[in-house]
Tab-separated table of C-alpha atoms in Angstrom:
chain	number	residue	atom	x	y	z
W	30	UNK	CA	45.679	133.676	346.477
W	31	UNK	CA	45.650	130.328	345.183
W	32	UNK	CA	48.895	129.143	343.719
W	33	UNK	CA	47.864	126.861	341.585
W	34	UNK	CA	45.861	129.691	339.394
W	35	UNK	CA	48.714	131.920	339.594
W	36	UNK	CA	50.947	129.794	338.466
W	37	UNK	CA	54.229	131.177	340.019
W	38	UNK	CA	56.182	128.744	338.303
W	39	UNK	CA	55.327	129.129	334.559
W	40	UNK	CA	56.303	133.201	335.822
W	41	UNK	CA	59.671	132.320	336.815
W	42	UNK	CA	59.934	130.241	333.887
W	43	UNK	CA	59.279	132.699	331.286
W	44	UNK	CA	61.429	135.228	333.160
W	45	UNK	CA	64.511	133.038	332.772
W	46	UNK	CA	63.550	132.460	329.542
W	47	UNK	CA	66.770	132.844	326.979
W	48	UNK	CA	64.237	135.072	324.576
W	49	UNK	CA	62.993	138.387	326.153
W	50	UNK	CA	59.116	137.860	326.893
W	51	UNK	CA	56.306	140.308	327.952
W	52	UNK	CA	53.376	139.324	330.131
W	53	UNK	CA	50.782	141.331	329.504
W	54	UNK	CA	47.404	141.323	331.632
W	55	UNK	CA	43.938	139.740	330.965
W	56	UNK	CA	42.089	140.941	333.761
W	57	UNK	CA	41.677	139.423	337.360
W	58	UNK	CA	38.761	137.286	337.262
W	59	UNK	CA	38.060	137.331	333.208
W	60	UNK	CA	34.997	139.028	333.039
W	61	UNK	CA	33.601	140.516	329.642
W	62	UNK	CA	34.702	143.907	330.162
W	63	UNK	CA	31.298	145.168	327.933
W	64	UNK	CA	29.553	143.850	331.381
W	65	UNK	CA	31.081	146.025	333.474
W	66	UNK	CA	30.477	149.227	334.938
W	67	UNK	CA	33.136	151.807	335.243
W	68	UNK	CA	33.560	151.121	339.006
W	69	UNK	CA	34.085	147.563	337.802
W	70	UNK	CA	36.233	147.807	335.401
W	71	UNK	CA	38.326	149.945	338.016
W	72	UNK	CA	38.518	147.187	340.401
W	73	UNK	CA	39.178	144.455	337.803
W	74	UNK	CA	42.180	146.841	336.618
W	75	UNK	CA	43.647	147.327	340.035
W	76	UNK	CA	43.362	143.796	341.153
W	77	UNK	CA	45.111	142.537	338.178
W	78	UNK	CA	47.981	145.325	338.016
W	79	UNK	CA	48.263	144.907	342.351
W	80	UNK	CA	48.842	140.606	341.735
W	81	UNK	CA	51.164	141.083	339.021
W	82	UNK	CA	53.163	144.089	340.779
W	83	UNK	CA	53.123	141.286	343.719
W	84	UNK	CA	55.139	138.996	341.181
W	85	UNK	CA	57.497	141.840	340.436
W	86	UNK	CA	55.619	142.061	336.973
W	87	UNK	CA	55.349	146.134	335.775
W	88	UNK	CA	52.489	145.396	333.114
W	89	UNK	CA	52.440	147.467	330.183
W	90	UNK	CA	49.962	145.682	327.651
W	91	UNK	CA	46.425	144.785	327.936
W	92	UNK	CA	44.093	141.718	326.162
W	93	UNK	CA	40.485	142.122	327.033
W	94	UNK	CA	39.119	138.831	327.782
W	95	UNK	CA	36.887	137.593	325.449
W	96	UNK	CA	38.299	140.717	323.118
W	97	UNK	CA	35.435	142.450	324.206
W	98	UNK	CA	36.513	145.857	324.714
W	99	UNK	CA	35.176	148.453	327.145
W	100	UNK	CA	36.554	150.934	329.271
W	101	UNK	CA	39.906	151.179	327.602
W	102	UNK	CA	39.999	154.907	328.536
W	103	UNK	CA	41.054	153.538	332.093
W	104	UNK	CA	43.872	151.797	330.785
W	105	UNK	CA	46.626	154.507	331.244
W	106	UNK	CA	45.811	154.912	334.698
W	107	UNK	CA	46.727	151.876	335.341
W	108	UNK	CA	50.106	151.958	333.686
W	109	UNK	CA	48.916	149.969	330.506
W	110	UNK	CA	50.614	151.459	327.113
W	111	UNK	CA	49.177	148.924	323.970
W	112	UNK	CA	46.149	146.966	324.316
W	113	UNK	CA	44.904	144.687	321.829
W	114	UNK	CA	42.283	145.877	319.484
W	115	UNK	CA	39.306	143.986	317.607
W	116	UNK	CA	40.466	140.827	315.301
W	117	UNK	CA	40.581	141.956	311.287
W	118	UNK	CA	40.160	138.009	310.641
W	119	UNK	CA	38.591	135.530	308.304
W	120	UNK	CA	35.049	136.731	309.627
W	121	UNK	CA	35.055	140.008	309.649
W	122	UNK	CA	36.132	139.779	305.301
W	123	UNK	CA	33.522	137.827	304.960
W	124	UNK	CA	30.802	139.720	306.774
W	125	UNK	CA	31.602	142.363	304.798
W	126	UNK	CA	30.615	141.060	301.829
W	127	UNK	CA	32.599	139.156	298.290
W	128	UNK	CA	33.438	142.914	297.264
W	129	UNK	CA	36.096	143.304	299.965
W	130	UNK	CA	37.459	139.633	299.302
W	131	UNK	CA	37.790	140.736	295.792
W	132	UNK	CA	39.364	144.393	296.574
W	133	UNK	CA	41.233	142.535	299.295
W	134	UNK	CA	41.956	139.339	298.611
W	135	UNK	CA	44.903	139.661	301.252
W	136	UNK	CA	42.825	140.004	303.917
W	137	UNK	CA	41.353	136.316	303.251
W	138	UNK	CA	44.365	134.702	302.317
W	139	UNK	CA	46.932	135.907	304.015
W	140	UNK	CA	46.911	137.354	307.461
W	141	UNK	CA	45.755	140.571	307.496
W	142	UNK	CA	48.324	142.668	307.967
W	143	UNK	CA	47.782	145.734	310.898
W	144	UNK	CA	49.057	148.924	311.946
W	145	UNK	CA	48.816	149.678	315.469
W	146	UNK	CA	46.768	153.266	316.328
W	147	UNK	CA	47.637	155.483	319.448
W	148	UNK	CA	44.307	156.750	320.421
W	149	UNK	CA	43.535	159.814	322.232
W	150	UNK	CA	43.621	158.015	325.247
W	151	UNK	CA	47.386	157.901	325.461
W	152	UNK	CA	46.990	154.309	324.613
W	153	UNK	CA	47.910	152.239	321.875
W	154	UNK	CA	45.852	150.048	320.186
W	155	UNK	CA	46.835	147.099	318.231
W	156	UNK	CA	44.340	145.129	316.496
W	157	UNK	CA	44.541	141.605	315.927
W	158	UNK	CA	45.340	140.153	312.321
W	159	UNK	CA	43.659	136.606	313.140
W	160	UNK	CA	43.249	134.388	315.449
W	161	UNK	CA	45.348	131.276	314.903
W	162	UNK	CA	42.969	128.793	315.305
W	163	UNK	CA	40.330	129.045	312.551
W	164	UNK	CA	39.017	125.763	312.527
W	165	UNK	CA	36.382	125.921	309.284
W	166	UNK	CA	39.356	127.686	306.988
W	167	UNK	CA	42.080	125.114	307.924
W	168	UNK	CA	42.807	124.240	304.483
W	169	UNK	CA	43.855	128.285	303.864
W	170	UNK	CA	46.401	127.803	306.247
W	171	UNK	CA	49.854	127.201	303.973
W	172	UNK	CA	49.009	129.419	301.430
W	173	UNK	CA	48.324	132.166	304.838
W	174	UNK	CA	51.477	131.212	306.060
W	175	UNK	CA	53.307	131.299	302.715
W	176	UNK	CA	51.734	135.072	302.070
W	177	UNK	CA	52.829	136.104	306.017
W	178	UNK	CA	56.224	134.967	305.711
W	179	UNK	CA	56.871	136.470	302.507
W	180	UNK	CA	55.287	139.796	304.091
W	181	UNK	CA	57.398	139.953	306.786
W	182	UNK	CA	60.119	141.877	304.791
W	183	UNK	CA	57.899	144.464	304.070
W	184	UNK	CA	57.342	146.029	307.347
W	185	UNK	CA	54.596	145.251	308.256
W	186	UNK	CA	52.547	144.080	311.394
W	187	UNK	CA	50.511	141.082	311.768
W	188	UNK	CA	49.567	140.357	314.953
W	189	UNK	CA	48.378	136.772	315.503
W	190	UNK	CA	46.344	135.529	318.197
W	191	UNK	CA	46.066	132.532	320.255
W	192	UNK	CA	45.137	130.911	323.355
W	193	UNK	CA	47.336	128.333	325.147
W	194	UNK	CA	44.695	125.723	325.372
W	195	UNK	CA	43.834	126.027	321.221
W	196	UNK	CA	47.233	124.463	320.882
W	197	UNK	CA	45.898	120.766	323.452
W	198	UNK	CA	42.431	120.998	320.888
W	199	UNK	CA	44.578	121.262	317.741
W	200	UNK	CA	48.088	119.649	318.133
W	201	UNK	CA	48.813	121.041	314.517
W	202	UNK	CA	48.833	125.102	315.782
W	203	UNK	CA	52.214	123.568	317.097
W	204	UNK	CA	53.226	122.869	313.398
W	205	UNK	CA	52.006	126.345	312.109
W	206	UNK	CA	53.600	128.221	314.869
W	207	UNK	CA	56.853	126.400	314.329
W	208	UNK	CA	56.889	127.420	310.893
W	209	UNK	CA	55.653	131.139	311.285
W	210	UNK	CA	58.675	131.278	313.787
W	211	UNK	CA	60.968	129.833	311.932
């Protein structure tokens, strides 16, 4: 296996980590999992748990790459507990029409706010709130991030997304992250 794609280092890094991290798998080879056959998806799932059992990593949660989910009744035999569901998001408001920003105006303004399901799988789903970068809503952003930190007292789940290289394409995700975490 190549090293370099593995990145051994930023493992041991996050394991000595002073905050308690999970790493979670994404696949092996990031395929679409709606591509897939079963047989697949099988081998996909075993190559991924194998490496990371090779790194001394016991994975328990799940992203489908692309968040295109398929064949998340094999999860659980692979030892994976919580995967993460479809994104609630800016998009999926609007393409459901004015009425629901009306009836829900939190789910446009705010970060949706999510409550993860165990299906009858044995598996839990989580679904996304939003994904972090949302380039053509920017200006939303401090009044989302206003409305999710006030939220937080409540309870409830929002479950951001994000992926490490959103962060090199908008330097200000840094900014928002810092705040959300603060």
């Amino acid at each position: 296996l190549d090293p370099l794609y593995y990145a051994p280092d930023l493992l041991d890094s996050i394991r000595e980590a002073e905050v308690d991290h999970e790493i979670a798998g994404h696949s092996f080879s990031h395929p679409p999992f709606t591509d897939l056959s079963r047989e697949e998806a099988q081998t996909e799932l075993e190559a991924m748990t194998n490496t990371a059992r090779d790194h001394g990593i016991e994975l328990e949660s799940f992203v489908f790459p692309r968040n295109e989910i398929a064949h998340e009744h094999l999860l659980s035999d692979y030892g994976i507990k919580t995967y993460r569901g479809r994104t609630k998001g800016t998009q999926e408001t609007i393409r459901s029409g004015v009425r629901s920003i009306i009836s829900e105006p939190g789910s446009f303004f705010s970060f949706p706010h999510v409550t993860p399901q165990r299906t009858e799988m044995g598996v839990t789903c989580l679904p996304a709130s939003r994904l972090l970068r949302d380039e053509r809503w920017w200006f939303l952003q401090p009044l989302r991030l206003k409305r999710a930190i006030e939220s937080l007292d409540t309870g409830d789940w929002i479950h951001l997304t994000v992926h490490p290289f959103n962060f090199l394409q908008q330097p200000q995700l840094l900014d928002t992250l810092r705040t959300l975490l603060s």
